[in-house]
Coordinates of N, CA and C in Angstrom, one line a residue:
M1 N -14.7 -14.6 19.0 CA -15.9 -14.1 19.7 C -17.0 -13.8 18.6
L2 N -16.6 -13.3 17.5 CA -17.6 -13.0 16.4 C -18.4 -14.2 16.0
V3 N -17.7 -15.4 15.9 CA -18.4 -16.6 15.5 C -19.4 -17.0 16.5
Y4 N -19.1 -16.8 17.8 CA -20.1 -17.1 18.8 C -21.3 -16.2 18.8
I5 N -21.1 -14.9 18.6 CA -22.2 -14.0 18.5 C -23.1 -14.3 17.4
V6 N -22.5 -14.7 16.2 CA -23.3 -15.0 15.1 C -24.0 -16.3 15.2
S7 N -23.3 -17.3 15.7 CA -23.8 -18.7 15.8 C -24.7 -18.9 17.0
F8 N -24.4 -18.4 18.1 CA -25.1 -18.7 19.3 C -25.5 -17.5 20.1
P9 N -26.3 -16.6 19.6 CA -26.7 -15.4 20.4 C -27.6 -15.8 21.5
I10 N -28.2 -17.0 21.5 CA -29.0 -17.4 22.6 C -28.2 -17.7 23.8
I11 N -27.0 -18.1 23.7 CA -26.1 -18.4 24.8 C -25.7 -17.0 25.5
L12 N -25.4 -16.0 24.6 CA -25.1 -14.7 25.2 C -26.3 -14.1 25.8
W13 N -27.5 -14.3 25.2 CA -28.7 -13.7 25.7 C -29.0 -14.4 27.1
F14 N -28.8 -15.7 27.2 CA -29.1 -16.4 28.4 C -28.1 -15.9 29.5
M15 N -26.9 -15.6 29.2 CA -25.9 -15.1 30.1 C -26.3 -13.7 30.6
V16 N -26.8 -12.9 29.7 CA -27.2 -11.5 30.1 C -28.4 -11.7 31.0
Y17 N -29.3 -12.6 30.7 CA -30.5 -12.8 31.5 C -30.1 -13.2 32.9
M18 N -29.2 -14.2 33.0 CA -28.8 -14.7 34.3 C -28.1 -13.6 35.2
I19 N -27.3 -12.7 34.5 CA -26.7 -11.6 35.2 C -27.7 -10.6 35.7
L20 N -28.7 -10.3 34.8 CA -29.7 -9.4 35.2 C -30.6 -9.9 36.3
R21 N -30.8 -11.2 36.2 CA -31.7 -11.8 37.3 C -31.0 -11.8 38.6
K22 N -29.7 -11.9 38.7 CA -29.0 -11.7 40.0 C -29.0 -10.3 40.5
I23 N -29.0 -9.3 39.5 CA -29.0 -7.9 39.9 C -30.3 -7.4 40.3
M24 N -31.3 -7.7 39.5 CA -32.7 -7.1 39.6 C -33.5 -8.0 40.5
P25 N -34.4 -7.4 41.3 CA -35.2 -8.1 42.3 C -36.3 -8.9 41.6
K26 N -37.0 -8.4 40.6 CA -38.1 -9.0 39.9 C -37.6 -9.7 38.6
S27 N -37.9 -11.0 38.5 CA -37.4 -11.7 37.4 C -38.1 -11.3 36.1
I28 N -39.3 -10.8 36.1 CA -40.0 -10.3 34.9 C -39.3 -9.1 34.3
N29 N -38.9 -8.2 35.2 CA -38.1 -7.0 34.7 C -36.8 -7.4 34.1
S30 N -36.1 -8.4 34.7 CA -34.9 -8.8 34.1 C -35.1 -9.5 32.8
F31 N -36.2 -10.3 32.6 CA -36.5 -10.9 31.3 C -36.8 -9.8 30.3
K32 N -37.5 -8.8 30.6 CA -37.8 -7.8 29.6 C -36.6 -7.0 29.2
L33 N -35.7 -6.7 30.2 CA -34.5 -6.1 29.8 C -33.5 -6.9 29.0
A34 N -33.5 -8.2 29.3 CA -32.7 -9.2 28.6 C -33.2 -9.3 27.1
C35 N -34.5 -9.3 27.0 CA -35.1 -9.3 25.6 C -34.7 -8.0 24.9
D36 N -34.8 -6.9 25.6 CA -34.4 -5.6 24.9 C -33.0 -5.6 24.5
T37 N -32.1 -6.1 25.3 CA -30.7 -6.1 24.9 C -30.4 -7.2 23.9
G38 N -31.3 -8.3 23.9 CA -31.1 -9.4 22.9 C -31.4 -9.0 21.5
V39 N -32.2 -7.9 21.3 CA -32.5 -7.4 20.0 C -31.2 -7.0 19.3
L40 N -30.3 -6.4 20.0 CA -29.0 -6.0 19.5 C -28.2 -7.2 19.1
L41 N -28.2 -8.2 19.9 CA -27.4 -9.4 19.6 C -28.0 -10.1 18.3
W42 N -29.3 -10.3 18.3 CA -29.9 -11.0 17.1 C -29.9 -10.1 15.9
F43 N -30.0 -8.8 16.0 CA -29.9 -8.0 14.9 C -28.6 -8.1 14.2
Y44 N -27.5 -8.0 15.0 CA -26.2 -8.2 14.5 C -25.9 -9.6 13.9
A45 N -26.4 -10.6 14.6 CA -26.2 -12.0 14.1 C -27.0 -12.2 12.8
C46 N -28.2 -11.7 12.7 CA -29.0 -11.9 11.5 C -28.4 -11.1 10.3
G47 N -27.9 -9.9 10.6 CA -27.2 -9.1 9.5 C -26.0 -9.8 9.0
V48 N -25.2 -10.4 9.8 CA -23.9 -11.1 9.4 C -24.3 -12.3 8.6
L49 N -25.2 -13.1 9.2 CA -25.7 -14.3 8.5 C -26.3 -14.1 7.1
L50 N -27.1 -13.0 7.0 CA -27.7 -12.7 5.7 C -26.6 -12.3 4.7
E51 N -25.6 -11.5 5.1 CA -24.6 -11.1 4.2 C -23.7 -12.3 3.8
A52 N -23.5 -13.3 4.7 CA -22.8 -14.5 4.4 C -23.5 -15.4 3.4
I53 N -24.8 -15.4 3.5 CA -25.6 -16.3 2.7 C -25.8 -15.6 1.3
V54 N -26.1 -14.4 1.3 CA -26.4 -13.7 0.0 C -25.0 -13.4 -0.8
G55 N -24.0 -13.1 0.0 CA -22.7 -12.8 -0.7 C -22.4 -11.4 -0.9
T56 N -23.4 -10.5 -0.8 CA -23.2 -9.1 -1.0 C -23.6 -8.4 0.3
E57 N -23.3 -7.1 0.4 CA -23.7 -6.3 1.6 C -25.1 -5.9 1.5
V58 N -25.9 -6.4 2.3 CA -27.4 -6.1 2.3 C -27.8 -5.6 3.7
F59 N -26.8 -5.1 4.5 CA -27.1 -4.7 5.8 C -28.0 -3.5 5.9
L60 N -27.8 -2.5 4.9 CA -28.7 -1.4 4.9 C -30.2 -1.7 4.6
L61 N -30.3 -2.7 3.7 CA -31.7 -3.2 3.4 C -32.3 -3.9 4.6
F62 N -31.5 -4.7 5.3 CA -32.0 -5.3 6.5 C -32.3 -4.3 7.5
L63 N -31.5 -3.3 7.7 CA -31.8 -2.2 8.6 C -33.1 -1.5 8.3
A64 N -33.3 -1.2 7.0 CA -34.6 -0.6 6.5 C -35.8 -1.4 6.8
I65 N -35.7 -2.7 6.6 CA -36.8 -3.6 6.9 C -37.1 -3.6 8.4
C66 N -36.1 -3.7 9.2 CA -36.3 -3.7 10.6 C -36.9 -2.3 11.1
C67 N -36.4 -1.2 10.5 CA -37.0 0.1 10.9 C -38.4 0.3 10.4
A68 N -38.8 -0.5 9.4 CA -40.2 -0.4 8.9 C -41.2 -0.9 9.9
I69 N -40.7 -1.7 10.9 CA -41.6 -2.3 11.9 C -42.2 -1.2 12.7
F70 N -41.5 -0.2 13.0 CA -41.9 0.9 13.9 C -43.1 1.7 13.4
P71 N -43.0 2.2 12.1 CA -44.2 2.9 11.6 C -45.4 1.9 11.4
I72 N -45.1 0.7 11.0 CA -46.2 -0.3 10.8 C -46.9 -0.5 12.2
N73 N -46.1 -0.6 13.2 CA -46.7 -0.8 14.6 C -47.4 0.5 15.0
A74 N -47.0 1.7 14.6 CA -47.7 2.9 14.9 C -49.1 2.9 14.3
I75 N -49.1 2.5 13.0 CA -50.4 2.5 12.3 C -51.3 1.4 12.9
W76 N -50.8 0.3 13.3 CA -51.6 -0.7 14.0 C -52.1 -0.2 15.3
Q77 N -51.3 0.5 16.1 CA -51.7 1.0 17.3 C -52.8 2.1 17.1
R78 N -52.7 2.9 16.1 CA -53.6 3.9 15.8 C -55.0 3.3 15.4
I79 N -54.9 2.2 14.7 CA -56.2 1.5 14.3 C -56.9 0.9 15.5
R80 N -56.1 0.3 16.4 CA -56.7 -0.4 17.6 C -57.1 0.6 18.6
Y81 N -56.4 1.7 18.8 CA -56.7 2.6 19.9 C -56.9 4.0 19.3
E82 N -57.5 4.8 20.1 CA -57.7 6.2 19.6 C -56.4 7.0 19.7
E83 N -55.7 6.8 20.8 CA -54.5 7.6 21.1 C -53.3 6.7 21.0
V84 N -52.2 7.2 20.5 CA -51.0 6.4 20.4 C -50.0 7.0 21.3
L85 N -49.5 6.2 22.2 CA -48.4 6.7 23.1 C -47.1 6.2 22.5
F86 N -46.2 7.2 22.2 CA -45.0 6.9 21.4 C -44.0 6.0 22.2
T87 N -44.1 6.2 23.5 CA -43.2 5.3 24.3 C -43.6 3.9 24.2
K88 N -44.9 3.6 24.3 CA -45.5 2.3 24.2 C -45.3 1.8 22.8
M89 N -45.4 2.6 21.8 CA -45.2 2.2 20.4 C -43.8 1.7 20.2
F90 N -42.9 2.5 20.8 CA -41.5 2.1 20.6 C -41.1 0.8 21.3
V91 N -41.6 0.6 22.5 CA -41.4 -0.6 23.3 C -42.0 -1.8 22.6
H92 N -43.3 -1.6 22.1 CA -43.9 -2.7 21.4 C -43.2 -3.1 20.1
G93 N -42.7 -2.1 19.4 CA -42.0 -2.3 18.1 C -40.7 -3.0 18.4
W94 N -40.0 -2.6 19.5 CA -38.7 -3.2 19.8 C -38.9 -4.6 20.2
R95 N -39.9 -4.9 21.0 CA -40.1 -6.3 21.4 C -40.7 -7.2 20.2
L96 N -41.4 -6.6 19.3 CA -41.9 -7.3 18.1 C -40.6 -7.6 17.3
L97 N -39.7 -6.7 17.2 CA -38.5 -6.9 16.5 C -37.7 -8.1 17.1
F98 N -37.7 -8.2 18.4 CA -37.1 -9.4 19.1 C -37.8 -10.7 18.6
L99 N -39.1 -10.7 18.6 CA -39.9 -11.9 18.3 C -39.7 -12.2 16.8
L100 N -39.4 -11.3 16.0 CA -39.2 -11.6 14.5 C -37.7 -12.0 14.3
L101 N -36.8 -11.4 15.0 CA -35.4 -11.7 14.7 C -35.0 -13.1 15.2
V102 N -35.6 -13.6 16.3 CA -35.2 -14.9 16.8 C -35.4 -16.0 15.8
P103 N -36.7 -16.1 15.3 CA -36.9 -17.2 14.3 C -36.1 -16.9 13.0
T104 N -36.0 -15.7 12.6 CA -35.2 -15.3 11.4 C -33.8 -15.8 11.5
H105 N -33.2 -15.6 12.7 CA -31.8 -16.1 12.9 C -31.8 -17.6 12.8
A106 N -32.8 -18.3 13.4 CA -32.8 -19.8 13.3 C -32.9 -20.3 11.8
I107 N -33.7 -19.6 11.1 CA -33.9 -20.0 9.6 C -32.6 -19.7 8.9
L108 N -32.0 -18.5 9.1 CA -30.8 -18.1 8.4 C -29.6 -19.1 8.8
F109 N -29.6 -19.4 10.0 CA -28.5 -20.3 10.5 C -28.7 -21.7 9.9
A110 N -29.9 -22.2 9.8 CA -30.1 -23.5 9.1 C -29.8 -23.5 7.7
I111 N -30.2 -22.4 7.0 CA -29.8 -22.2 5.6 C -28.3 -22.2 5.4
G112 N -27.6 -21.4 6.2 CA -26.2 -21.4 6.1 C -25.5 -22.7 6.4
V113 N -26.0 -23.4 7.3 CA -25.4 -24.8 7.6 C -25.7 -25.7 6.5
A114 N -26.9 -25.7 5.9 CA -27.2 -26.6 4.8 C -26.4 -26.2 3.6
R115 N -26.2 -24.9 3.4 CA -25.5 -24.5 2.2 C -24.0 -24.9 2.3
E116 N -23.5 -24.8 3.5 CA -22.1 -25.3 3.6 C -21.9 -26.8 3.5
M117 N -22.9 -27.5 3.9 CA -22.9 -29.0 3.8 C -23.0 -29.4 2.4
I118 N -23.7 -28.7 1.6 CA -23.9 -29.0 0.2 C -22.5 -28.8 -0.6
R119 N -21.8 -27.7 -0.2 CA -20.6 -27.4 -0.9 C -19.6 -28.5 -0.8

């Protein structure tokens, strides 16, 4: 199961989306909730792939980089608007993390496959 989580989080994300779509009446809400849960899938998958490529444990560094998105988003929200709503800031940061982790996973996966083919 670990190999599938690391290699194919999109399949698990799609399964979560399909389950939520059957449960929830509005498909947009199920998509948002699937994206929110998908952050956990892609965060774990990117962390494992990064450790496999680098060869050392860099999970805490990866966690720190991902956590830095939230204060950067707060500063950006403060620049754009007068008032910062922390609930909106957290949701925006969480969804921005989703948008950053999906291509990061694709890049790390391609690097890992290319590296194994070279060996």
